[in-house]
Amino acid sequence: MTTTMMRLRQHLGLVSSPSIYTSAIARFGNNTPHRRRTTRSRTMSSSASDAAPFEKPRAVVKKVLAESQPEGQGATVRRSIGRHELRNLDPFLLLDEFTVYKPAGFPDHPHRGFETVTYMLEVRCVCSTQCFAPLLFCSTHASCSLKRPHPCGSGYWLLQGAFTHQDFAGHKGTIKTGDVQWMTAGRGIVHSEMPAGDGVHKGLQLWINLSSKDKMIEPRYQELESKDISRGESEDGGVEARVIAGEALGAASPVYTRTPTMYVDFTMRPGSRLHQPVPEGWNAFVYVVDGEGVFGRETATAHYCLVLGPGDGVSVWNRSTRPLRFVLVAGQPLGEPVVQHGPFVMNSRAQIQKAMEDYYYGKNGFERAGQWSSSA
């Protein structure tokens, strides 16, 4: 190893479990055409029958509790995929449920070789009357300054959750409650993600691997405001879906998934059932955001990640007295070697060393890194 590379390795802190956001940021204080790819599916909801319309229903094969840990600058995340119990689930590299208060956040940091999907969640709880507001639940929360009366008369919608994003290519914007940002880092991005205001800011961030042929493509963004996210509903009104990628309950997302992906946010009334097809051969998991549900034969509550085994669909039953909210994510495996060091994900150790060198010396996609810093 050359003296230069030894200094580079020492500078970037090559350790076995580097912070994914900050391990490589000590030095620095032509999108592709849009195409639509969706997964054709047939989805049903039933409150009268347990019968699942699947030849090979998917069962839960692993259950991981997302425990809190520090990340970024003063932020807290609940990590499920990416923990030692679940290093990755091809093509998924990481899933964080983050909770951030100013001045904490995720300051300037680089990425290469994968995509990040940031989905902002509303801060909410369930009111005493158990009303079922579309995709938002309410509660009396007198200490919250960001609220407005809810039609049920006994509580509030809590309207918090927004992140300001900036990158070294000049892209800047705010991802508000319910919005989605699908960022393809490709050959290189340096960016920051910081709270846009006071209060609590919650969301999910999913990392999706790119195939070897796509790892060095130019960065690009797909962004959807909450009002533009496709929504579906079961015939009996018991299940609602916000379709971030793929299809569910008759709704299809316009997002182009370079690595074929399904990502759906489901909300289920008490007593409702859902039978959701999932493409055979894809890896799939569920992350419970709120409430309690039965997934196949496994019961899970908030902050649990459930890895689903092979099959053609998953059945869910909300047998509790509270609404259930979870995301179902599935993707086509890449079947390629995964070598990760913090914010760089490539196919070999040599490519990781090259990514660190490119970042350190400002080349091959990182030319603007040395002269840029966010205004956050």
Short mmCIF file of C-alpha atoms in Angstrom, two decimals:
data_model
loop_
_atom_site.label_atom_id
_atom_site.label_comp_id
_atom_site.label_asym_id
_atom_site.label_seq_id
_atom_site.Cartn_x
_atom_site.Cartn_y
_atom_site.Cartn_z
CA MET A 1 0.00 0.00 0.00
CA THR A 2 1.37 3.39 -0.95
CA THR A 3 1.98 6.09 1.63
CA THR A 4 -0.77 8.18 0.02
CA MET A 5 -3.31 5.40 0.29
CA MET A 6 -2.27 4.64 3.87
CA ARG A 7 -2.91 8.28 4.77
CA LEU A 8 -6.22 8.14 2.88
CA ARG A 9 -7.35 5.02 4.74
CA GLN A 10 -6.40 6.56 8.07
CA HIS A 11 -8.15 9.83 7.16
CA LEU A 12 -11.38 8.11 6.13
CA GLY A 13 -11.38 5.80 9.15
CA LEU A 14 -11.50 2.34 7.59
CA VAL A 15 -13.14 0.36 10.35
CA SER A 16 -15.46 -2.61 10.24
CA SER A 17 -18.66 -0.65 10.94
CA PRO A 18 -18.22 2.97 9.90
CA SER A 19 -21.01 5.49 10.30
CA ILE A 20 -22.84 5.33 7.01
CA TYR A 21 -23.40 9.08 6.86
CA THR A 22 -20.18 10.48 8.32
CA SER A 23 -17.26 8.08 7.85
CA ALA A 24 -15.99 9.85 4.76
CA ILE A 25 -16.80 13.51 5.33
CA ALA A 26 -13.96 14.73 7.54
CA ARG A 27 -12.08 16.40 4.71
CA PHE A 28 -14.82 18.76 3.57
CA GLY A 29 -16.51 21.11 6.45
CA ASN A 30 -27.93 15.20 -17.20
CA ASN A 31 -30.53 13.05 -15.55
CA THR A 32 -31.44 9.93 -17.55
CA PRO A 33 -34.81 10.00 -19.35
CA HIS A 34 -37.77 9.19 -17.14
CA ARG A 35 -39.45 5.90 -17.80
CA ARG A 36 -42.23 4.17 -15.95
CA ARG A 37 -41.89 0.64 -14.70
CA THR A 38 -44.54 -0.89 -12.49
CA THR A 39 -45.32 -4.32 -11.15
CA ARG A 40 -48.67 -5.64 -12.30
CA SER A 41 -50.60 -7.04 -9.38
CA ARG A 42 -54.01 -8.05 -8.12
CA THR A 43 -54.83 -6.93 -4.60
CA MET A 44 -57.86 -7.74 -2.45
CA SER A 45 -59.15 -6.87 0.99
CA SER A 46 -61.60 -9.04 2.87
CA SER A 47 -63.12 -8.93 6.34
CA ALA A 48 -65.12 -12.10 5.90
CA SER A 49 -62.62 -14.80 5.01
CA ASP A 50 -59.13 -15.95 5.93
CA ALA A 51 -58.63 -17.59 2.54
CA ALA A 52 -55.59 -16.19 0.76
CA PRO A 53 -55.66 -16.34 -3.05
CA PHE A 54 -52.03 -17.50 -3.27
CA GLU A 55 -50.60 -20.83 -4.33
CA LYS A 56 -47.47 -20.08 -2.31
CA PRO A 57 -48.22 -17.55 0.43
CA ARG A 58 -45.15 -15.83 1.87
CA ALA A 59 -44.34 -16.55 5.51
CA VAL A 60 -42.21 -14.49 7.88
CA VAL A 61 -38.74 -16.07 8.02
CA LYS A 62 -36.95 -13.44 10.12
CA LYS A 63 -38.09 -10.81 12.62
CA VAL A 64 -35.77 -7.95 13.58
CA LEU A 65 -36.49 -5.15 16.05
CA ALA A 66 -35.18 -1.80 14.82
CA GLU A 67 -33.40 -0.46 17.90
CA SER A 68 -32.45 3.19 18.34
CA GLN A 69 -28.89 4.28 17.66
CA PRO A 70 -27.12 7.60 17.06
CA GLU A 71 -26.35 8.61 13.47
CA GLY A 72 -25.35 11.70 11.55
CA GLN A 73 -24.95 14.77 13.76
CA GLY A 74 -27.06 14.34 16.88
CA ALA A 75 -29.80 12.40 15.08
CA THR A 76 -31.39 9.12 16.13
CA VAL A 77 -32.37 6.29 13.80
CA ARG A 78 -34.05 2.94 14.24
CA ARG A 79 -32.11 0.67 11.90
CA SER A 80 -33.44 -2.71 10.78
CA ILE A 81 -31.80 -3.65 7.48
CA GLY A 82 -28.13 -2.79 7.91
CA ARG A 83 -27.88 -4.10 11.49
CA HIS A 84 -25.65 -7.09 12.23
CA GLU A 85 -28.75 -9.34 12.37
CA LEU A 86 -29.70 -8.32 8.82
CA ARG A 87 -26.70 -6.93 6.94
CA ASN A 88 -28.59 -6.59 3.68
CA LEU A 89 -31.48 -8.12 1.79
CA ASP A 90 -30.53 -8.02 -1.88
CA PRO A 91 -31.12 -5.48 -3.40
CA PHE A 92 -31.78 -3.56 -0.15
CA LEU A 93 -28.83 -2.27 1.85
CA LEU A 94 -30.37 -0.31 4.70
CA LEU A 95 -33.66 0.84 6.23
CA ASP A 96 -33.70 3.62 8.83
CA GLU A 97 -36.66 5.13 10.63
CA PHE A 98 -35.24 8.50 11.66
CA THR A 99 -36.32 11.01 14.28
CA VAL A 100 -34.59 14.38 14.16
CA TYR A 101 -34.84 17.66 16.09
CA LYS A 102 -32.94 20.82 15.16
CA PRO A 103 -30.00 21.37 15.19
CA ALA A 104 -29.40 17.63 14.62
CA GLY A 105 -29.40 16.17 11.13
CA PHE A 106 -27.25 14.70 8.41
CA PRO A 107 -24.72 17.33 7.28
CA ASP A 108 -22.55 17.17 4.13
CA HIS A 109 -21.72 13.57 3.22
CA PRO A 110 -21.01 11.61 0.00
CA HIS A 111 -22.63 8.60 -1.70
CA ARG A 112 -21.69 6.35 -4.60
CA GLY A 113 -23.13 3.18 -6.10
CA PHE A 114 -26.74 3.05 -4.90
CA GLU A 115 -30.06 4.90 -4.47
CA THR A 116 -31.68 6.50 -1.43
CA VAL A 117 -35.44 6.75 -0.99
CA THR A 118 -36.51 9.30 1.65
CA TYR A 119 -40.16 9.23 2.73
CA MET A 120 -41.29 11.83 5.27
CA LEU A 121 -43.81 10.66 7.86
CA GLU A 122 -46.29 12.74 9.81
CA VAL A 123 -45.94 12.78 13.59
CA ARG A 124 -49.22 11.44 14.89
CA CYS A 125 -51.07 9.28 17.39
CA VAL A 126 -54.53 7.73 17.70
CA CYS A 127 -57.40 9.72 19.22
CA SER A 128 -59.74 8.42 21.87
CA THR A 129 -62.62 8.04 19.41
CA GLN A 130 -60.56 5.73 17.14
CA CYS A 131 -61.49 7.76 14.07
CA PHE A 132 -59.96 6.61 10.80
CA ALA A 133 -58.67 9.72 9.08
CA PRO A 134 -57.20 8.91 5.64
CA LEU A 135 -53.56 8.09 6.27
CA LEU A 136 -53.43 10.41 9.32
CA PHE A 137 -54.46 9.67 12.89
CA CYS A 138 -54.98 12.27 15.55
CA SER A 139 -54.72 12.98 19.28
CA THR A 140 -54.97 15.81 21.74
CA HIS A 141 -51.41 16.98 22.02
CA ALA A 142 -51.45 20.31 23.84
CA SER A 143 -47.67 20.73 23.86
CA CYS A 144 -47.44 20.69 20.07
CA SER A 145 -47.37 24.08 18.36
CA LEU A 146 -47.76 22.63 14.86
CA LYS A 147 -51.32 21.34 14.85
CA ARG A 148 -54.81 22.04 13.60
CA PRO A 149 -58.21 20.70 14.75
CA HIS A 150 -59.21 17.34 13.34
CA PRO A 151 -62.78 16.78 12.08
CA CYS A 152 -63.38 14.08 14.69
CA GLY A 153 -63.55 16.86 17.29
CA SER A 154 -61.38 15.14 19.86
CA GLY A 155 -57.90 15.69 18.61
CA TYR A 156 -55.44 17.18 16.15
CA TRP A 157 -53.51 16.45 13.03
CA LEU A 158 -49.84 17.03 13.83
CA LEU A 159 -48.29 18.63 10.75
CA GLN A 160 -44.58 18.12 11.30
CA GLY A 161 -41.83 16.54 9.26
CA ALA A 162 -39.78 18.28 6.59
CA PHE A 163 -36.16 18.00 5.47
CA THR A 164 -34.16 20.45 3.39
CA HIS A 165 -31.90 18.73 0.88
CA GLN A 166 -28.90 20.33 -0.86
CA ASP A 167 -26.20 18.84 -3.06
CA PHE A 168 -22.98 19.97 -4.72
CA ALA A 169 -24.63 20.06 -8.15
CA GLY A 170 -26.95 22.88 -7.09
CA HIS A 171 -30.05 20.80 -6.41
CA LYS A 172 -31.97 22.13 -3.39
CA GLY A 173 -35.46 21.62 -2.05
CA THR A 174 -37.61 20.68 0.92
CA ILE A 175 -39.18 17.26 1.34
CA LYS A 176 -42.37 17.87 3.34
CA THR A 177 -44.69 15.57 5.25
CA GLY A 178 -45.80 12.71 2.99
CA ASP A 179 -43.34 13.60 0.21
CA VAL A 180 -40.87 11.19 -1.40
CA GLN A 181 -37.41 11.81 -2.80
CA TRP A 182 -35.87 9.00 -4.88
CA MET A 183 -32.22 9.89 -5.36
CA THR A 184 -29.89 7.93 -7.62
CA ALA A 185 -26.39 8.71 -6.33
CA GLY A 186 -24.70 6.83 -9.16
CA ARG A 187 -21.07 7.87 -9.65
CA GLY A 188 -21.17 10.46 -6.91
CA ILE A 189 -23.21 12.90 -4.83
CA VAL A 190 -22.23 15.03 -1.85
CA HIS A 191 -25.32 16.34 -0.08
CA SER A 192 -26.89 17.33 3.21
CA GLU A 193 -30.26 16.46 4.76
CA MET A 194 -31.30 18.77 7.60
CA PRO A 195 -34.59 19.60 9.40
CA ALA A 196 -36.51 22.42 7.75
CA GLY A 197 -38.02 23.77 10.97
CA ASP A 198 -38.62 23.24 14.66
CA GLY A 199 -40.32 20.24 16.20
CA VAL A 200 -40.03 16.53 15.46
CA HIS A 201 -39.11 15.32 11.97
CA LYS A 202 -39.74 11.65 11.18
CA GLY A 203 -39.23 9.58 8.10
CA LEU A 204 -37.98 6.40 6.50
CA GLN A 205 -34.84 6.15 4.40
CA LEU A 206 -34.27 3.07 2.28
CA TRP A 207 -31.03 2.30 0.44
CA ILE A 208 -31.37 0.29 -2.78
CA ASN A 209 -28.33 -1.18 -4.47
CA LEU A 210 -27.54 -0.50 -8.12
CA SER A 211 -26.27 -3.16 -10.51
CA SER A 212 -22.63 -3.02 -11.58
CA LYS A 213 -23.65 -1.52 -14.94
CA ASP A 214 -25.49 1.35 -13.21
CA LYS A 215 -23.14 2.21 -10.35
CA MET A 216 -21.31 4.93 -12.29
CA ILE A 217 -24.26 6.57 -14.02
CA GLU A 218 -24.94 10.29 -13.61
CA PRO A 219 -26.91 11.23 -10.49
CA ARG A 220 -30.63 11.94 -10.85
CA TYR A 221 -33.71 12.66 -8.75
CA GLN A 222 -37.37 11.67 -8.82
CA GLU A 223 -39.47 13.66 -6.36
CA LEU A 224 -43.15 13.31 -5.56
CA GLU A 225 -45.17 15.63 -3.38
CA SER A 226 -47.66 13.95 -1.08
CA LYS A 227 -50.63 15.04 -3.24
CA ASP A 228 -49.07 13.40 -6.30
CA ILE A 229 -48.46 9.98 -4.75
CA SER A 230 -50.81 7.37 -6.23
CA ARG A 231 -53.44 6.11 -3.78
CA GLY A 232 -55.57 3.01 -3.80
CA GLU A 233 -58.37 1.69 -1.59
CA SER A 234 -59.98 -1.71 -1.08
CA GLU A 235 -63.59 -2.20 -2.12
CA ASP A 236 -64.81 -2.26 1.49
CA GLY A 237 -62.73 0.80 2.44
CA GLY A 238 -60.81 -1.12 5.07
CA VAL A 239 -57.37 -0.74 3.49
CA GLU A 240 -55.68 2.27 1.96
CA ALA A 241 -52.40 2.33 0.04
CA ARG A 242 -49.95 5.06 -0.90
CA VAL A 243 -47.97 3.57 -3.78
CA ILE A 244 -44.40 4.87 -3.84
CA ALA A 245 -43.22 2.27 -6.36
CA GLY A 246 -45.02 -0.52 -8.18
CA GLU A 247 -48.76 -1.18 -7.88
CA ALA A 248 -51.33 -1.95 -5.18
CA LEU A 249 -55.12 -1.70 -4.79
CA GLY A 250 -55.50 -0.55 -8.38
CA ALA A 251 -53.02 2.33 -8.09
CA ALA A 252 -49.68 2.56 -9.89
CA SER A 253 -46.68 4.77 -9.16
CA PRO A 254 -45.00 6.81 -11.92
CA VAL A 255 -41.56 6.27 -10.33
CA TYR A 256 -39.01 4.53 -12.54
CA THR A 257 -37.13 1.92 -10.53
CA ARG A 258 -33.76 1.18 -12.09
CA THR A 259 -33.53 -1.79 -9.74
CA PRO A 260 -37.10 -3.20 -10.04
CA THR A 261 -38.84 -2.35 -6.76
CA MET A 262 -42.25 -2.33 -5.05
CA TYR A 263 -42.74 0.11 -2.15
CA VAL A 264 -46.23 0.57 -0.67
CA ASP A 265 -47.43 2.33 2.49
CA PHE A 266 -50.56 0.51 3.76
CA THR A 267 -53.04 1.69 6.40
CA MET A 268 -55.61 -0.84 7.64
CA ARG A 269 -58.75 -0.34 9.73
CA PRO A 270 -59.31 -2.60 12.74
CA GLY A 271 -60.64 -5.97 11.57
CA SER A 272 -59.60 -5.56 7.93
CA ARG A 273 -57.62 -8.04 5.85
CA LEU A 274 -55.28 -7.63 2.92
CA HIS A 275 -53.97 -10.11 0.36
CA GLN A 276 -51.16 -8.42 -1.56
CA PRO A 277 -49.37 -10.15 -4.45
CA VAL A 278 -45.58 -9.89 -4.53
CA PRO A 279 -43.58 -10.95 -7.60
CA GLU A 280 -42.12 -14.42 -7.23
CA GLY A 281 -38.34 -14.45 -6.99
CA TRP A 282 -38.20 -10.98 -5.40
CA ASN A 283 -36.93 -10.45 -1.88
CA ALA A 284 -39.53 -8.75 0.32
CA PHE A 285 -39.96 -7.33 3.80
CA VAL A 286 -42.49 -5.48 5.94
CA TYR A 287 -41.72 -2.64 8.33
CA VAL A 288 -44.41 -1.82 10.90
CA VAL A 289 -44.78 1.93 11.43
CA ASP A 290 -47.77 1.96 13.81
CA GLY A 291 -50.15 -0.50 15.41
CA GLU A 292 -50.16 -4.28 15.47
CA GLY A 293 -50.87 -6.80 12.74
CA VAL A 294 -50.70 -10.45 11.80
CA PHE A 295 -48.47 -11.08 8.78
CA GLY A 296 -49.03 -14.62 7.60
CA ARG A 297 -48.99 -16.24 11.04
CA GLU A 298 -46.56 -13.81 12.70
CA THR A 299 -47.77 -10.97 14.93
CA ALA A 300 -45.69 -7.79 14.94
CA THR A 301 -45.89 -4.30 16.39
CA ALA A 302 -44.24 -0.96 15.60
CA HIS A 303 -40.53 -0.87 14.71
CA TYR A 304 -40.32 -4.54 13.71
CA CYS A 305 -38.93 -5.54 10.31
CA LEU A 306 -40.27 -8.84 8.96
CA VAL A 307 -38.38 -10.62 6.20
CA LEU A 308 -40.76 -12.61 4.01
CA GLY A 309 -39.87 -15.97 2.55
CA PRO A 310 -40.48 -17.10 -1.06
CA GLY A 311 -43.94 -17.10 -2.55
CA ASP A 312 -46.40 -15.12 -4.63
CA GLY A 313 -48.08 -12.94 -2.02
CA VAL A 314 -48.54 -11.95 1.62
CA SER A 315 -51.68 -11.87 3.74
CA VAL A 316 -52.18 -9.35 6.55
CA TRP A 317 -54.88 -9.14 9.21
CA ASN A 318 -55.45 -6.24 11.56
CA ARG A 319 -57.20 -7.98 14.42
CA SER A 320 -56.49 -5.20 16.91
CA THR A 321 -58.71 -2.27 17.89
CA ARG A 322 -56.30 0.32 16.46
CA PRO A 323 -55.38 1.20 12.88
CA LEU A 324 -52.31 -0.58 11.50
CA ARG A 325 -49.74 1.12 9.29
CA PHE A 326 -46.81 -0.62 7.61
CA VAL A 327 -44.71 -0.47 4.48
CA LEU A 328 -44.28 -3.46 2.20
CA VAL A 329 -41.10 -3.37 0.12
CA ALA A 330 -39.94 -5.91 -2.46
CA GLY A 331 -37.19 -5.93 -5.05
CA GLN A 332 -35.58 -8.06 -7.70
CA PRO A 333 -32.26 -9.42 -6.37
CA LEU A 334 -29.14 -8.35 -8.26
CA GLY A 335 -27.11 -11.43 -7.32
CA GLU A 336 -23.84 -9.46 -7.33
CA PRO A 337 -21.08 -9.07 -4.72
CA VAL A 338 -21.73 -6.26 -2.24
CA VAL A 339 -18.76 -4.44 -0.73
CA GLN A 340 -19.69 -1.48 1.43
CA HIS A 341 -17.68 1.09 3.30
CA GLY A 342 -19.93 3.68 4.90
CA PRO A 343 -21.52 5.76 2.12
CA PHE A 344 -19.85 3.86 -0.76
CA VAL A 345 -21.31 0.58 -2.08
CA MET A 346 -19.49 -1.21 -4.89
CA ASN A 347 -18.73 -4.76 -6.09
CA SER A 348 -15.11 -5.14 -4.96
CA ARG A 349 -12.66 -3.86 -2.39
CA ALA A 350 -10.59 -2.29 -5.16
CA GLN A 351 -13.64 -0.30 -6.32
CA ILE A 352 -14.22 0.91 -2.76
CA GLN A 353 -10.63 2.11 -2.51
CA LYS A 354 -11.06 3.83 -5.88
CA ALA A 355 -14.26 5.54 -4.66
CA MET A 356 -12.47 6.85 -1.56
CA GLU A 357 -9.57 8.07 -3.66
CA ASP A 358 -11.93 9.78 -6.13
CA TYR A 359 -13.70 11.52 -3.25
CA TYR A 360 -10.48 12.52 -1.53
CA TYR A 361 -8.88 13.93 -4.67
CA GLY A 362 -12.09 15.30 -6.18
CA LYS A 363 -12.34 13.39 -9.47
CA ASN A 364 -14.53 10.93 -11.43
CA GLY A 365 -17.80 12.45 -10.24
CA PHE A 366 -16.56 14.26 -7.14
CA GLU A 367 -14.93 17.21 -8.91
CA ARG A 368 -17.11 19.76 -7.07
CA ALA A 369 -16.77 18.18 -3.64
CA GLY A 370 -13.79 20.22 -2.45
CA GLN A 371 -15.31 23.62 -3.22
CA TRP A 372 -18.83 23.00 -1.89
CA SER A 373 -20.49 23.11 1.47
CA SER A 374 -24.18 23.30 2.29
CA SER A 375 -25.80 26.42 3.68
CA ALA A 376 -27.64 24.50 6.38
#
